[in-house]
Coordinates of C-alpha atoms in Angstrom, one line a residue:
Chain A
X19 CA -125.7 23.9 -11.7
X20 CA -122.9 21.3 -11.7
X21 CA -119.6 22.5 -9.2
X22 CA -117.7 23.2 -13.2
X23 CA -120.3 25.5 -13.5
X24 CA -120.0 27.0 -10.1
X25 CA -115.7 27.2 -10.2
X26 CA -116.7 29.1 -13.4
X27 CA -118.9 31.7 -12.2
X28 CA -116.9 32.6 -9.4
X29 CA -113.6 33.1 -11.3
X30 CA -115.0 35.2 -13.8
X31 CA -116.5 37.6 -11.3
X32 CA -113.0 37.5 -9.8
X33 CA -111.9 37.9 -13.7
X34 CA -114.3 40.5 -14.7
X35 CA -113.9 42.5 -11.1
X36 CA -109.9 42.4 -11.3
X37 CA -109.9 43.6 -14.5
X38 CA -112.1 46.9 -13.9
X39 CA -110.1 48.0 -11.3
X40 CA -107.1 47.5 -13.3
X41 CA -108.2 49.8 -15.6
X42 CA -109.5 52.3 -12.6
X43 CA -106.8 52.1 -10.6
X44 CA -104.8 55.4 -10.3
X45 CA -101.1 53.7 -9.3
X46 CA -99.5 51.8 -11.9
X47 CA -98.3 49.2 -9.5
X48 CA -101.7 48.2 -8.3
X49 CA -103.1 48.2 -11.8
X50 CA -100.2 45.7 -12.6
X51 CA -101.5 43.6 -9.5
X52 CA -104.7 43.7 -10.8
X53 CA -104.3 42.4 -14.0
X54 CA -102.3 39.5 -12.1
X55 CA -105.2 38.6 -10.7
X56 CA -107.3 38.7 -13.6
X57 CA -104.7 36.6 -15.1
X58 CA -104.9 34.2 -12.8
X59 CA -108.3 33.9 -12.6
X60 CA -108.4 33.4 -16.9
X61 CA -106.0 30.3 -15.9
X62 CA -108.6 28.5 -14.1
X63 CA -111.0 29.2 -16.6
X64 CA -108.9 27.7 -19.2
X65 CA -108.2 24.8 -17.0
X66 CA -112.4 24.1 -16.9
X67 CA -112.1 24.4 -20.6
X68 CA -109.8 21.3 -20.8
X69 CA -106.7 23.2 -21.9
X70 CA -104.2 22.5 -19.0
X71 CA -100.9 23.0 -20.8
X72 CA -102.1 26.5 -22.0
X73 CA -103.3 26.7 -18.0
X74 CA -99.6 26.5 -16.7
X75 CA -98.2 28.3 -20.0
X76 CA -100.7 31.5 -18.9
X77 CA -99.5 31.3 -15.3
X78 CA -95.7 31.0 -16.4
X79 CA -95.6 33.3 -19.3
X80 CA -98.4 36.2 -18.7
X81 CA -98.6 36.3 -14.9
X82 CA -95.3 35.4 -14.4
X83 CA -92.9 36.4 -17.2
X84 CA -94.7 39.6 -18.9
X85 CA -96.1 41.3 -15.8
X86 CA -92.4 40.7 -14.0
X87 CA -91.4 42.8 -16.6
X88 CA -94.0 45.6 -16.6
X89 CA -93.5 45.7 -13.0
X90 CA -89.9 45.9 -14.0
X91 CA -90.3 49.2 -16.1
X92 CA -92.2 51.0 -14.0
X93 CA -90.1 50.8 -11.1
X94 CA -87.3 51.1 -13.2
X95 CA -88.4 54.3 -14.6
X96 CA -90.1 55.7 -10.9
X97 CA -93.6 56.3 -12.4
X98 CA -95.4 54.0 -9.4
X99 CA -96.6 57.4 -7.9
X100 CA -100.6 57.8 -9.4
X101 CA -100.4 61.4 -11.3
X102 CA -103.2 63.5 -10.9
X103 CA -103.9 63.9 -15.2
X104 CA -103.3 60.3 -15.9
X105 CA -106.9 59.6 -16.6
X106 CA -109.4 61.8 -19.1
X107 CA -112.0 63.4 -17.3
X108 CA -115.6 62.7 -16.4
X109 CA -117.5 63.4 -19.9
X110 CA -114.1 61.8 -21.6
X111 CA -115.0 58.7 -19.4
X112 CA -118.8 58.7 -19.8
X113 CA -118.2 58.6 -23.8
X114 CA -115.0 55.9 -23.8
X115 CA -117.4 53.9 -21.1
X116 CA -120.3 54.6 -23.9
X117 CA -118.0 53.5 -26.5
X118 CA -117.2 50.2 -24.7
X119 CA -120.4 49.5 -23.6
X120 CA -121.8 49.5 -27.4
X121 CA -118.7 47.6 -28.3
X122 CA -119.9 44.7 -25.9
X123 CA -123.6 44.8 -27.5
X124 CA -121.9 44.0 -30.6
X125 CA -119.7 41.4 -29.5
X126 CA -122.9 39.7 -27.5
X127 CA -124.8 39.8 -30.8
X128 CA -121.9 38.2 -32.4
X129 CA -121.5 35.7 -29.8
X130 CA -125.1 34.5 -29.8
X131 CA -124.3 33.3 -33.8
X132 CA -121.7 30.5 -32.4
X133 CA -120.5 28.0 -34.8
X134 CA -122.4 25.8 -36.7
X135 CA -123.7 22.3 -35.9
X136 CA -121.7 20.6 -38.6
X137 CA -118.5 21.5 -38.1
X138 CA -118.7 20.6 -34.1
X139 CA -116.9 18.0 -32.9
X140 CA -118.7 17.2 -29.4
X141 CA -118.3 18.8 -26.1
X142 CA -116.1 15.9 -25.1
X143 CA -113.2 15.2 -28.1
X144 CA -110.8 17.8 -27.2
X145 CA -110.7 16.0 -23.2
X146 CA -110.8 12.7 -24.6
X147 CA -107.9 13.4 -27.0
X148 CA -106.1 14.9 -24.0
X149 CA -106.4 11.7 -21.8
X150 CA -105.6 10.2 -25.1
X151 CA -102.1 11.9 -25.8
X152 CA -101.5 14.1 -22.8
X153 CA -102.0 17.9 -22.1
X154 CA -98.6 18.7 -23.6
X155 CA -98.8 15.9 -26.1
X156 CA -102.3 16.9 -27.5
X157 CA -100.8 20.5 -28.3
X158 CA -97.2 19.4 -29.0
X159 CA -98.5 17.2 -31.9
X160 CA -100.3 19.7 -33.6
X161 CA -98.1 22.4 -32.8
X162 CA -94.9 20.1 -34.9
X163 CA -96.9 18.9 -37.6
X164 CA -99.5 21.2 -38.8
X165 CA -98.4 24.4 -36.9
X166 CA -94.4 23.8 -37.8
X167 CA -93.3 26.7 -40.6
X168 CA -95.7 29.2 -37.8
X169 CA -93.4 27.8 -35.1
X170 CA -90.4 28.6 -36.5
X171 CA -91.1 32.1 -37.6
X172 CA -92.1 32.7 -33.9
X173 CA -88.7 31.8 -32.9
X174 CA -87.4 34.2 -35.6
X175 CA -89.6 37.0 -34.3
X176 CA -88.6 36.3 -30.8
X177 CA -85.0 36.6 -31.9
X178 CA -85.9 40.2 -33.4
X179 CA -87.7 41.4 -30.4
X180 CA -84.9 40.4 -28.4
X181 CA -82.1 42.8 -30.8
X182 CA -85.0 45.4 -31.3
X183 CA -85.3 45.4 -27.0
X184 CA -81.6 45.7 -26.6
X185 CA -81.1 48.2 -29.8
X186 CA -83.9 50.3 -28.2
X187 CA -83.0 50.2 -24.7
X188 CA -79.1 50.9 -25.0
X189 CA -78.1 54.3 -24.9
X190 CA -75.0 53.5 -26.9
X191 CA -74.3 50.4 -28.8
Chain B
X5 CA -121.0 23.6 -21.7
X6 CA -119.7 26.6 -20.6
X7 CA -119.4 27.7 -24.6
X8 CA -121.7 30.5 -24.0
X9 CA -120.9 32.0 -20.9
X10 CA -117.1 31.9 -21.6
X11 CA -117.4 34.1 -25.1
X12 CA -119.7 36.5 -22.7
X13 CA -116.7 36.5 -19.7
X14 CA -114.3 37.4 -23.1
X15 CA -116.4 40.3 -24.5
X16 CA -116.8 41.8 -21.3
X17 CA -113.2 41.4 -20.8
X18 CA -112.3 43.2 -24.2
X19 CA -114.5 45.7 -23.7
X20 CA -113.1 46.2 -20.7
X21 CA -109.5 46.2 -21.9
X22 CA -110.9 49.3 -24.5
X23 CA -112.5 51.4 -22.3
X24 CA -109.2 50.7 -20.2
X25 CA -107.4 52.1 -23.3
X26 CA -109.6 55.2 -24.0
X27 CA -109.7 56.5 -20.7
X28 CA -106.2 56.3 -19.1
X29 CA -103.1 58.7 -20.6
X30 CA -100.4 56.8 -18.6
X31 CA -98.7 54.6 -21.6
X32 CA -97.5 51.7 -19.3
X33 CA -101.3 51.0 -18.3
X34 CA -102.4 51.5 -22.3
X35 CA -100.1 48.3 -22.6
X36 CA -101.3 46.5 -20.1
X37 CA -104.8 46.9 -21.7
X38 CA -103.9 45.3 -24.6
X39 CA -102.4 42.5 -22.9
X40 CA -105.7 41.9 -21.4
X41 CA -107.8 42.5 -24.4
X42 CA -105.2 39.4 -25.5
X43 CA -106.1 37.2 -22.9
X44 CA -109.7 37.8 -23.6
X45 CA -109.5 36.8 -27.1
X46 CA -107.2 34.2 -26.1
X47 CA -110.2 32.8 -23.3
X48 CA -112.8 33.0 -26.5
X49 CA -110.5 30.9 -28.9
X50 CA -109.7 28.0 -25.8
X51 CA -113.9 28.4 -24.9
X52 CA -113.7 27.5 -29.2
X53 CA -111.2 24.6 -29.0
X54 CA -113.5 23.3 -26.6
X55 CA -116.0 22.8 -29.5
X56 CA -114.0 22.9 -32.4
X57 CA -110.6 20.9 -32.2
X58 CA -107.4 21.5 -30.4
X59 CA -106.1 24.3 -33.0
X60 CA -107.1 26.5 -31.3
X61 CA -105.3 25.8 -28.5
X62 CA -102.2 26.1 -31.1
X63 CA -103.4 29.5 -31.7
X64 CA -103.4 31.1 -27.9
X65 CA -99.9 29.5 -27.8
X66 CA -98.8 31.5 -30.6
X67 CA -100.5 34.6 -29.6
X68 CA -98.7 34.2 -26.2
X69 CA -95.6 34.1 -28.3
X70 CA -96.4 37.3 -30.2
X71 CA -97.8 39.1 -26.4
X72 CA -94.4 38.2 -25.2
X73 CA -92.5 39.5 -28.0
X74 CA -94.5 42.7 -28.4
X75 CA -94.4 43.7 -24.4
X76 CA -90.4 43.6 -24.5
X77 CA -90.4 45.9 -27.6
X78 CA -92.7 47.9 -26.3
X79 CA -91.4 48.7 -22.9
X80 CA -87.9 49.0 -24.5
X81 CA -90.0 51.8 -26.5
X82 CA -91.2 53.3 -23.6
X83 CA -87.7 53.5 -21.7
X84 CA -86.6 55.2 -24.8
X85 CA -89.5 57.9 -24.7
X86 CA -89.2 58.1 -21.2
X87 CA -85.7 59.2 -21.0
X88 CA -86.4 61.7 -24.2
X89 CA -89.2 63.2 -22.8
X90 CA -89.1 62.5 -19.3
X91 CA -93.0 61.8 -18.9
X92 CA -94.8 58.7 -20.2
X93 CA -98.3 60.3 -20.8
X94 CA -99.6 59.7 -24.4
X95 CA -101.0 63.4 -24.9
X96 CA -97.8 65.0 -24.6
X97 CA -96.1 62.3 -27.1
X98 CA -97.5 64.8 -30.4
X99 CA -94.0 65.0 -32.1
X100 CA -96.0 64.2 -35.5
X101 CA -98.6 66.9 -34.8
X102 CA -98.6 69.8 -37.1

């Protein structure tokens, strides 16, 4: 086992162990933390997948930006307290836990297919195009070439999120 | 090559982030299991890029876009709600219900 395999191992325990008690925890705030963590721990897995930019972009946009504002919300709102009937009860959690258990068989039997041979390109192009042109560069050229009409319309919708937020959120306009 | 292992870290993630949906009533944590069934599709399309070219890549960015975009609309939602009904749990939100 080489120490990439090792880093790996340990941060998806960390990933995989976060995110259950996110999802178990009865106080909003702590599931919020949670999910942080598990957040975090994704970011070093992407960094052992050679994709740095998207590394920093995880830590900056999800950990930082989108749980800042959950955390926002629900102390905004005053719902930190855990409330007794915020999860379904024990048969209601055998089933979803049934439910999500076959979902994962299915997933692993999907998994196991991977992608072909012939349209691999080598476990090494993507880092050797990345010492080539950069993290940001390798991403950046793609992302203004080929990805460029997509690109745009994400600025559009981010500019209708933002009026939908403020049309939503204003009592009165 | 960490292909393998990753897509397994990702379905036990999303499976994760469904059970996480099932199972709790509070509408802020709902969301926040979507964001992470998001990030786990977002660690099986990096695991991909690995293999398969840096699109992929392209993609997560995009889909950290949209994640972005949705949570702000969403929360505005659920200040909305929230100041209607004065509760954010999902049962009692049955306005449609017959």
């Amino acid at each position: 086992m080489t120490h990439v395999e090792i880093v790996f191992w340990i941060t998806a325990v960390v990933a995989i162990a976060s995110a259950f008690l996110c999802i178990t925890r009865r106080s909003p705030v702590a599931s919020a933390l949670w999910l942080v963590s598990t957040m975090f721990a994704l970011a070093v897995m992407f960094l052992l997948l050679d994709a740095h930019f998207i590394a920093a972009m995880q830590v900056l946009v999800y950990a930082g930006a989108i749980m800042v504002l959950f955390l926002f919300v629900i102390m905004l709102l005053n719902v930190g307290r855990a409330s007794s009937s915020d999860m379904v009860g024990w048969v209601g959690r055998l089933v979803m836990a049934a439910i999500a258990v076959v979902l994962a068989a299915e997933l692993w039997v999907l998994s196991r297919a991977g992608p072909s041979a012939d349209v691999r390109l080598g476990a090494e192009s993507v880092s050797q195009l990345a010492a080539e042109q950069g993290a940001v560069g390798m991403i950046g050229e793609s992302l203004f070439r080929v990805f460029l009409v997509p690109f745009e319309i994400t600025s559009v919708l981010l500019l209708a999120a933002i009026v939908g937020a403020v049309v939503l959120a204003k009592r009165r306009l | 090559m960490l292909l393998g292992p990753s897509l397994t870290v990702s379905l036990i993630l999303f499976s994760i982030g469904v059970a996480g949906v099932l199972i709790r009533r509070n509408a802020i944590i709902v969301f926040m299991c979507i964001e992470l069934m998001l990030n786990a599709v977002n660690l099986s399309f990096i695991a991909l890029a690995q293999q398969l070219g840096r699109e992929g890549q392209v993609i997560v960015f995009f889909v950290m876009a949209v994640a972005a975009a949705e949570a702000t609309v969403g929360l505005a939602i659920m200040i909305a709600i929230y100041r209607h009904k004065n509760s954010l749990n999902v049962t009692e939100l049955n306005l449609l219900r017959g």
